[in-house]
């Protein structure tokens, strides 16, 4: 019987949590009620007290009460919830997690819920389920369900929402949590792609799929890169085909598609075989034209659509990107190969394209090669990155690494 961890502020929402607890039990599930309140006395008796939650974070209950602001208390409780959920999961006592509330509840629950592995059902019924939910959901499969009405007592609408939410959770628990292979047992490989690298990456994916691999494609828009890193960190991936590293450019220049400084780290840290290229490092992403920062208004800009304006990286930025990418690849503990294209890192920078700039491409490659450690294999392609032929070569290179065969490699300019 699946164990569902119910976490929330029982001092303000005890009645609602009691209702959900009974719904879960009626669905044949085992609820474990955890009190994450920070001020008043709980309205119902929990299975795990707030004192136990606080101690999970290495604190004493009196410390929470003594904190000056509610925000500080919520942050401390969030730390305890995350540690407790991890311990319960390790003990086989957290098959799913459920919570509810507003912005305060999200700040307490979301960090711990996000830390649960992919496939473990995690749901928060909240008034904050619309708008920008990225800070709460991150790269996880956390489900935010709109509460429609405030969670302040039981009524016709709130009962309906909670009943449907429990039904969704129960349905999710009817299927096993996936393993680090696909549903049919195939090893999983991640690939990064952007609109301007689609032709090359798509061909590579087809080749890998034809060889029995389950290929997960991630849109290199910031969230996609963070999700790829998360799966690599958790050991889901047998290999990584990271041909589209454009998120590094956004991180460098302040674009909207940054995946943060942790991009291109996890696979190398775990020793996962990876083939990497310079896809779309010529591109920095902004929104509508008026959102482009003032210092960049005179740069090479390209209107991708009404809400997406792209900026070409210049030689100075390209060199900085080469150094960053080289350092990340050099830190890898496992087999890693760099595949360098000829004639453009994206559809935009090919000869005749709006971002064609040989001096910038040369600066990128020069800095990249100079910063690489000797264990990184370098191969060259005679075609542009956004071509099927490049994708074919990249796929074959990754297949060689997965088979334990060293690539030939060359660092000659």
Short mmCIF file of C-alpha atoms in Angstrom, two decimals:
data_model
loop_
_atom_site.label_atom_id
_atom_site.label_comp_id
_atom_site.label_asym_id
_atom_site.label_seq_id
_atom_site.Cartn_x
_atom_site.Cartn_y
_atom_site.Cartn_z
CA UNK A 1 0.00 0.00 0.00
CA UNK A 2 1.54 3.32 -1.10
CA UNK A 3 2.58 5.82 1.54
CA UNK A 4 1.62 9.44 0.85
CA UNK A 5 3.38 12.10 2.92
CA UNK A 6 0.96 14.94 3.72
CA UNK A 7 2.92 18.05 4.69
CA UNK A 8 1.47 21.37 5.73
CA UNK A 9 0.69 24.03 8.32
CA UNK A 10 -1.71 22.25 10.64
CA UNK A 11 -2.10 25.38 12.76
CA UNK A 12 -4.03 27.14 9.98
CA UNK A 13 -5.18 24.34 7.65
CA UNK A 14 -5.69 21.38 9.95
CA UNK A 15 -9.33 20.84 8.93
CA UNK A 16 -8.44 20.74 5.23
CA UNK A 17 -5.55 18.34 5.85
CA UNK A 18 -7.81 16.05 7.90
CA UNK A 19 -10.21 15.97 4.96
CA UNK A 20 -7.45 15.03 2.51
CA UNK A 21 -6.05 12.45 4.95
CA UNK A 22 -9.44 10.72 5.03
CA UNK A 23 -9.76 10.90 1.23
CA UNK A 24 -6.37 9.24 0.83
CA UNK A 25 -7.24 6.49 3.30
CA UNK A 26 -10.52 5.94 1.48
CA UNK A 27 -8.56 5.50 -1.77
CA UNK A 28 -6.56 2.69 -0.21
CA UNK A 29 -3.44 4.77 0.44
CA UNK A 30 -1.46 5.26 3.67
CA UNK A 31 -1.25 8.93 4.63
CA UNK A 32 1.53 10.19 6.89
CA UNK A 33 0.58 13.60 8.29
CA UNK A 34 3.50 16.00 8.91
CA UNK A 35 3.07 19.33 10.67
CA UNK A 36 5.08 22.14 9.07
CA UNK A 37 3.39 25.02 10.88
CA UNK A 38 5.57 27.71 12.40
CA UNK A 39 3.47 29.63 14.92
CA UNK A 40 0.12 28.40 16.38
CA UNK A 41 -0.88 25.05 17.84
CA UNK A 42 -1.92 22.31 15.37
CA UNK A 43 -5.66 21.91 14.91
CA UNK A 44 -5.30 18.12 14.49
CA UNK A 45 -2.78 15.59 15.75
CA UNK A 46 0.05 14.93 13.28
CA UNK A 47 1.97 11.70 12.77
CA UNK A 48 5.20 13.71 12.60
CA UNK A 49 5.37 16.83 14.78
CA UNK A 50 6.87 20.14 13.77
CA UNK A 51 9.52 19.59 16.42
CA UNK A 52 10.65 16.49 14.55
CA UNK A 53 10.72 18.46 11.29
CA UNK A 54 12.82 21.18 12.87
CA UNK A 55 15.26 18.67 14.36
CA UNK A 56 15.65 17.05 10.93
CA UNK A 57 17.33 20.28 9.91
CA UNK A 58 19.67 20.23 12.91
CA UNK A 59 17.77 22.84 14.89
CA UNK A 60 15.77 22.92 18.11
CA UNK A 61 12.08 23.94 18.17
CA UNK A 62 12.81 26.94 20.35
CA UNK A 63 15.04 28.38 17.64
CA UNK A 64 12.15 28.62 15.18
CA UNK A 65 9.90 30.43 17.64
CA UNK A 66 12.69 32.89 18.42
CA UNK A 67 13.27 33.92 14.80
CA UNK A 68 12.42 37.55 14.19
CA UNK A 69 10.29 37.22 11.06
CA UNK A 70 7.83 34.75 9.58
CA UNK A 71 9.99 34.55 6.44
CA UNK A 72 12.94 33.32 8.48
CA UNK A 73 10.76 30.75 10.21
CA UNK A 74 9.37 29.49 6.90
CA UNK A 75 12.87 29.17 5.45
CA UNK A 76 14.01 27.14 8.46
CA UNK A 77 10.97 24.88 8.22
CA UNK A 78 11.54 24.38 4.49
CA UNK A 79 15.01 23.07 5.27
CA UNK A 80 13.57 20.59 7.73
CA UNK A 81 10.86 19.42 5.33
CA UNK A 82 13.45 18.72 2.62
CA UNK A 83 15.67 16.68 4.95
CA UNK A 84 12.69 14.76 6.36
CA UNK A 85 11.33 13.89 2.92
CA UNK A 86 14.72 12.63 1.85
CA UNK A 87 14.97 10.42 4.93
CA UNK A 88 11.46 9.07 4.43
CA UNK A 89 12.16 8.33 0.79
CA UNK A 90 15.36 6.48 1.67
CA UNK A 91 13.38 4.42 4.20
CA UNK A 92 10.73 3.53 1.63
CA UNK A 93 8.12 5.64 3.41
CA UNK A 94 7.50 8.34 0.77
CA UNK A 95 5.83 7.01 -2.36
CA UNK A 96 4.20 10.41 -2.96
CA UNK A 97 3.94 13.86 -1.39
CA UNK A 98 0.93 16.17 -1.10
CA UNK A 99 0.50 19.68 0.26
CA UNK A 100 -1.68 22.77 -0.04
CA UNK A 101 -1.67 26.48 0.68
CA UNK A 102 -0.60 29.84 -0.68
CA UNK A 103 2.77 31.47 -1.22
CA UNK A 104 3.98 30.63 2.28
CA UNK A 105 3.14 26.97 1.82
CA UNK A 106 4.96 26.89 -1.51
CA UNK A 107 8.07 28.37 0.05
CA UNK A 108 8.06 25.62 2.70
CA UNK A 109 6.99 22.64 0.61
CA UNK A 110 8.30 23.14 -2.94
CA UNK A 111 12.06 22.78 -2.20
CA UNK A 112 11.59 19.42 -0.51
CA UNK A 113 9.03 18.19 -3.02
CA UNK A 114 11.36 19.11 -5.91
CA UNK A 115 14.12 17.03 -4.36
CA UNK A 116 12.09 13.83 -4.66
CA UNK A 117 13.09 11.76 -7.70
CA UNK A 118 11.41 12.03 -11.06
CA UNK A 119 8.34 9.79 -11.15
CA UNK A 120 7.52 10.10 -7.46
CA UNK A 121 4.13 11.88 -7.52
CA UNK A 122 4.35 15.29 -5.89
CA UNK A 123 1.40 17.70 -5.81
CA UNK A 124 0.58 21.03 -4.18
CA UNK A 125 -2.92 22.50 -4.39
CA UNK A 126 -2.34 26.23 -4.30
CA UNK A 127 -3.63 29.70 -5.06
CA UNK A 128 -0.25 30.33 -6.73
CA UNK A 129 -0.60 27.80 -9.57
CA UNK A 130 -0.81 30.49 -12.28
CA UNK A 131 1.76 33.04 -13.38
CA UNK A 132 5.49 32.35 -13.20
CA UNK A 133 5.76 29.00 -11.41
CA UNK A 134 9.39 28.36 -12.39
CA UNK A 135 10.83 29.31 -8.98
CA UNK A 136 8.64 26.66 -7.38
CA UNK A 137 8.67 23.85 -9.95
CA UNK A 138 12.21 24.26 -11.26
CA UNK A 139 13.33 21.25 -13.30
CA UNK A 140 11.14 18.78 -11.39
CA UNK A 141 7.81 17.07 -12.16
CA UNK A 142 6.10 18.84 -9.26
CA UNK A 143 2.44 19.40 -10.11
CA UNK A 144 0.78 22.64 -8.98
CA UNK A 145 -3.01 22.40 -8.98
CA UNK A 146 -5.08 25.63 -8.96
CA UNK A 147 -7.16 25.71 -5.79
CA UNK A 148 -9.74 28.05 -7.46
CA UNK A 149 -10.76 29.37 -4.04
CA UNK A 150 -8.54 30.19 -1.11
CA UNK A 151 -7.71 27.24 1.11
CA UNK A 152 -9.55 28.62 4.09
CA UNK A 153 -12.15 26.09 5.14
CA UNK A 154 -14.16 23.44 3.30
CA UNK A 155 -16.89 24.37 0.83
CA UNK A 156 -18.40 22.98 -2.35
CA UNK A 157 -15.57 24.18 -4.58
CA UNK A 158 -12.68 23.34 -2.26
CA UNK A 159 -14.03 19.84 -1.62
CA UNK A 160 -14.38 19.27 -5.36
CA UNK A 161 -10.80 20.43 -6.04
CA UNK A 162 -9.34 18.34 -3.21
CA UNK A 163 -11.31 15.24 -4.19
CA UNK A 164 -10.15 15.51 -7.81
CA UNK A 165 -6.57 16.16 -6.69
CA UNK A 166 -6.54 13.04 -4.51
CA UNK A 167 -8.00 11.06 -7.42
CA UNK A 168 -5.16 12.29 -9.68
CA UNK A 169 -2.58 11.36 -7.08
CA UNK A 170 -4.08 7.90 -6.62
CA UNK A 171 -4.08 7.38 -10.38
CA UNK A 172 -0.39 8.27 -10.55
CA UNK A 173 0.38 5.76 -7.82
CA UNK A 174 -1.28 3.06 -9.89
CA UNK A 175 1.85 2.93 -12.06
CA UNK A 176 5.38 2.05 -10.94
CA UNK A 177 8.00 4.77 -10.63
CA UNK A 178 10.20 4.58 -13.75
CA UNK A 179 13.74 3.31 -13.47
CA UNK A 180 16.83 4.77 -15.12
CA UNK A 181 15.91 2.91 -18.30
CA UNK A 182 12.89 3.58 -20.44
CA UNK A 183 9.67 1.65 -20.08
CA UNK A 184 10.94 -0.95 -22.52
CA UNK A 185 14.31 -1.27 -20.82
CA UNK A 186 16.30 0.87 -23.26
CA UNK A 187 19.26 2.91 -21.94
CA UNK A 188 18.44 6.61 -21.87
CA UNK A 189 20.48 9.29 -23.62
CA UNK A 190 19.88 13.06 -23.40
CA UNK A 191 20.25 15.43 -26.35
CA UNK A 192 20.11 19.25 -26.34
CA UNK A 193 18.44 21.08 -29.23
CA UNK A 194 17.38 24.57 -30.31
CA UNK A 195 15.47 25.75 -33.35
CA UNK A 196 18.70 26.69 -35.12
CA UNK A 197 20.32 23.28 -34.46
CA UNK A 198 17.30 21.08 -35.19
CA UNK A 199 18.49 19.50 -38.45
CA UNK A 200 21.72 18.21 -36.97
CA UNK A 201 20.35 17.09 -33.62
CA UNK A 202 17.27 15.43 -35.11
CA UNK A 203 19.40 13.27 -37.37
CA UNK A 204 21.62 12.29 -34.44
CA UNK A 205 18.56 11.28 -32.41
CA UNK A 206 17.24 9.06 -35.20
CA UNK A 207 20.59 7.29 -35.46
CA UNK A 208 20.75 6.68 -31.71
CA UNK A 209 17.16 5.44 -31.60
CA UNK A 210 17.91 3.02 -34.43
CA UNK A 211 20.64 1.56 -32.24
CA UNK A 212 18.26 0.80 -29.37
CA UNK A 213 18.63 3.92 -27.23
CA UNK A 214 15.81 5.91 -25.64
CA UNK A 215 16.61 9.53 -26.57
CA UNK A 216 15.30 12.41 -24.44
CA UNK A 217 15.48 15.77 -26.25
CA UNK A 218 15.72 18.95 -24.20
CA UNK A 219 14.99 22.43 -25.54
CA UNK A 220 18.00 24.58 -24.66
CA UNK A 221 15.92 27.42 -23.24
CA UNK A 222 17.24 27.47 -19.68
CA UNK A 223 14.70 25.14 -18.11
CA UNK A 224 15.62 22.41 -20.59
CA UNK A 225 19.28 22.61 -19.65
CA UNK A 226 18.53 22.54 -15.94
CA UNK A 227 16.32 19.48 -16.42
CA UNK A 228 19.04 17.71 -18.38
CA UNK A 229 21.51 18.46 -15.59
CA UNK A 230 19.07 17.19 -12.96
CA UNK A 231 18.56 13.86 -14.72
CA UNK A 232 22.29 13.46 -15.26
CA UNK A 233 22.97 14.22 -11.60
CA UNK A 234 20.43 11.60 -10.48
CA UNK A 235 22.01 8.92 -12.64
CA UNK A 236 19.22 8.49 -15.19
CA UNK A 237 21.41 8.89 -18.26
CA UNK A 238 23.71 6.41 -19.96
CA UNK A 239 25.09 9.14 -22.22
CA UNK A 240 24.71 12.78 -23.21
CA UNK A 241 24.70 14.28 -26.71
CA UNK A 242 25.13 17.93 -25.76
CA UNK A 243 25.42 19.51 -29.19
CA UNK A 244 23.50 22.69 -28.26
CA UNK A 245 25.38 24.54 -25.52
CA UNK A 246 23.79 27.94 -26.21
CA UNK A 247 22.62 28.37 -22.61
CA UNK A 248 26.21 29.20 -21.71
CA UNK A 249 25.97 32.29 -23.91
CA UNK A 250 22.85 33.50 -22.12
CA UNK A 251 24.51 32.92 -18.77
CA UNK A 252 27.51 34.98 -19.91
CA UNK A 253 25.62 37.90 -21.47
CA UNK A 254 22.47 38.03 -19.34
CA UNK A 255 20.05 36.47 -21.82
CA UNK A 256 16.71 34.96 -20.88
CA UNK A 257 17.67 31.34 -21.65
CA UNK A 258 20.39 30.83 -19.06
CA UNK A 259 20.50 27.48 -17.28
CA UNK A 260 22.82 28.93 -14.64
CA UNK A 261 26.48 28.23 -13.90
CA UNK A 262 25.78 24.53 -13.27
CA UNK A 263 25.19 23.77 -16.94
CA UNK A 264 27.49 21.07 -18.42
CA UNK A 265 28.60 19.89 -15.01
CA UNK A 266 26.55 16.88 -13.86
CA UNK A 267 27.43 14.37 -16.60
CA UNK A 268 31.11 15.10 -16.21
CA UNK A 269 30.92 14.81 -12.44
CA UNK A 270 29.23 11.39 -12.67
CA UNK A 271 31.54 10.14 -15.41
CA UNK A 272 28.72 9.77 -17.93
CA UNK A 273 29.98 9.52 -21.55
CA UNK A 274 29.25 12.71 -23.45
CA UNK A 275 29.72 14.22 -26.87
CA UNK A 276 29.63 18.01 -26.81
CA UNK A 277 29.66 20.72 -29.45
CA UNK A 278 29.30 24.48 -29.81
CA UNK A 279 25.71 24.59 -31.02
CA UNK A 280 24.20 28.10 -31.03
CA UNK A 281 26.99 29.66 -28.98
CA UNK A 282 26.57 32.45 -31.52
CA UNK A 283 23.17 33.25 -30.00
CA UNK A 284 22.02 35.16 -26.91
CA UNK A 285 18.25 35.21 -26.32
CA UNK A 286 16.07 38.15 -25.36
CA UNK A 287 12.34 38.80 -25.59
CA UNK A 288 10.58 41.38 -27.75
CA UNK A 289 12.88 44.03 -29.29
CA UNK A 290 12.15 46.56 -26.56
CA UNK A 291 13.42 44.11 -23.91
CA UNK A 292 16.95 44.02 -25.31
CA UNK A 293 19.20 45.79 -22.77
CA UNK A 294 20.31 49.26 -23.84
CA UNK A 295 24.04 48.38 -24.13
CA UNK A 296 23.14 45.72 -26.70
CA UNK A 297 20.79 47.78 -28.89
CA UNK A 298 23.52 48.52 -31.44
CA UNK A 299 24.67 44.90 -31.77
CA UNK A 300 23.85 42.32 -34.47
CA UNK A 301 20.24 41.44 -33.67
CA UNK A 302 17.86 39.02 -35.36
CA UNK A 303 14.09 38.89 -34.87
CA UNK A 304 13.25 35.22 -34.44
CA UNK A 305 9.59 36.08 -33.85
CA UNK A 306 7.54 38.83 -32.19
CA UNK A 307 8.61 37.77 -28.70
CA UNK A 308 12.15 36.49 -29.35
CA UNK A 309 15.11 38.66 -30.34
CA UNK A 310 18.51 37.02 -30.81
CA UNK A 311 21.88 38.73 -30.41
CA UNK A 312 25.11 37.56 -32.04
CA UNK A 313 28.02 36.94 -29.66
CA UNK A 314 31.05 39.01 -30.61
CA UNK A 315 34.71 37.80 -30.67
CA UNK A 316 35.34 38.82 -27.07
CA UNK A 317 32.28 36.97 -25.79
CA UNK A 318 33.06 34.01 -28.04
CA UNK A 319 36.52 33.69 -26.51
CA UNK A 320 35.06 33.82 -23.00
CA UNK A 321 32.59 31.09 -23.94
CA UNK A 322 35.39 28.96 -25.31
CA UNK A 323 37.23 29.21 -22.01
CA UNK A 324 34.11 28.34 -20.01
CA UNK A 325 33.22 25.36 -22.15
CA UNK A 326 36.80 24.12 -22.14
CA UNK A 327 37.00 24.29 -18.35
CA UNK A 328 33.75 22.35 -17.95
CA UNK A 329 34.81 19.60 -20.34
CA UNK A 330 38.25 19.38 -18.76
CA UNK A 331 36.65 18.72 -15.37
CA UNK A 332 34.78 15.64 -16.65
CA UNK A 333 35.65 12.36 -14.94
CA UNK A 334 34.34 10.16 -17.74
CA UNK A 335 34.84 9.89 -21.48
CA UNK A 336 34.14 13.17 -23.25
CA UNK A 337 34.56 14.17 -26.88
CA UNK A 338 34.28 17.61 -28.46
CA UNK A 339 33.00 17.69 -32.03
CA UNK A 340 33.80 20.95 -33.84
CA UNK A 341 31.78 21.97 -36.91
CA UNK A 342 32.99 23.70 -40.04
CA UNK A 343 30.94 26.51 -41.47
CA UNK A 344 28.75 27.61 -38.57
CA UNK A 345 27.58 26.62 -35.10
CA UNK A 346 23.92 27.29 -35.97
CA UNK A 347 21.67 27.88 -38.94
CA UNK A 348 22.18 31.63 -38.44
CA UNK A 349 25.98 31.64 -38.54
CA UNK A 350 26.47 29.59 -41.70
CA UNK A 351 27.92 31.48 -44.69
CA UNK A 352 25.34 33.96 -45.92
CA UNK A 353 23.45 33.88 -42.62
CA UNK A 354 22.74 36.97 -40.50
CA UNK A 355 25.16 35.83 -37.78
CA UNK A 356 28.00 34.68 -40.04
CA UNK A 357 31.13 36.08 -38.37
CA UNK A 358 34.31 34.03 -38.99
CA UNK A 359 36.40 36.10 -36.56
CA UNK A 360 34.04 35.30 -33.70
CA UNK A 361 33.97 31.60 -34.60
CA UNK A 362 37.76 31.55 -34.72
CA UNK A 363 37.99 33.23 -31.30
CA UNK A 364 35.61 30.64 -29.84
CA UNK A 365 37.55 27.68 -31.22
CA UNK A 366 40.97 29.06 -30.31
CA UNK A 367 40.04 29.73 -26.68
CA UNK A 368 38.25 26.41 -26.42
CA UNK A 369 41.17 24.35 -27.66
CA UNK A 370 43.66 26.25 -25.51
CA UNK A 371 41.65 25.53 -22.36
CA UNK A 372 41.03 21.81 -22.91
CA UNK A 373 42.75 19.16 -20.81
CA UNK A 374 44.60 16.45 -22.69
CA UNK A 375 42.05 13.73 -21.87
CA UNK A 376 39.29 15.48 -23.87
CA UNK A 377 39.07 14.03 -27.38
CA UNK A 378 38.62 16.55 -30.19
CA UNK A 379 37.13 15.62 -33.54
CA UNK A 380 36.29 17.85 -36.48
CA UNK A 381 33.41 17.78 -38.90
CA UNK A 382 33.68 19.05 -42.46
CA UNK A 383 30.10 20.34 -42.38
CA UNK A 384 28.09 22.92 -40.44
CA UNK A 385 26.50 21.86 -37.18
CA UNK A 386 22.90 22.26 -38.33
CA UNK A 387 23.13 19.52 -40.96
CA UNK A 388 22.15 15.83 -40.96
CA UNK A 389 25.74 14.85 -41.77
CA UNK A 390 26.99 16.53 -38.59
CA UNK A 391 24.29 14.79 -36.56
CA UNK A 392 25.28 11.44 -38.05
CA UNK A 393 28.92 11.95 -37.08
CA UNK A 394 27.99 13.07 -33.57
CA UNK A 395 25.78 10.04 -33.01
CA UNK A 396 28.45 7.63 -34.18
CA UNK A 397 30.96 9.29 -31.88
CA UNK A 398 28.68 8.86 -28.87
CA UNK A 399 28.00 5.24 -29.79
CA UNK A 400 31.75 4.65 -29.78
CA UNK A 401 32.09 6.17 -26.32
CA UNK A 402 29.18 4.11 -25.00
CA UNK A 403 30.85 0.99 -26.36
CA UNK A 404 34.06 1.90 -24.57
CA UNK A 405 35.96 2.62 -27.77
CA UNK A 406 38.24 5.68 -27.76
CA UNK A 407 37.65 8.21 -30.50
CA UNK A 408 40.52 9.04 -32.84
CA UNK A 409 40.58 12.77 -32.21
CA UNK A 410 42.71 15.63 -33.47
CA UNK A 411 43.58 19.06 -32.11
CA UNK A 412 45.10 20.41 -35.28
CA UNK A 413 43.61 23.73 -36.42
#
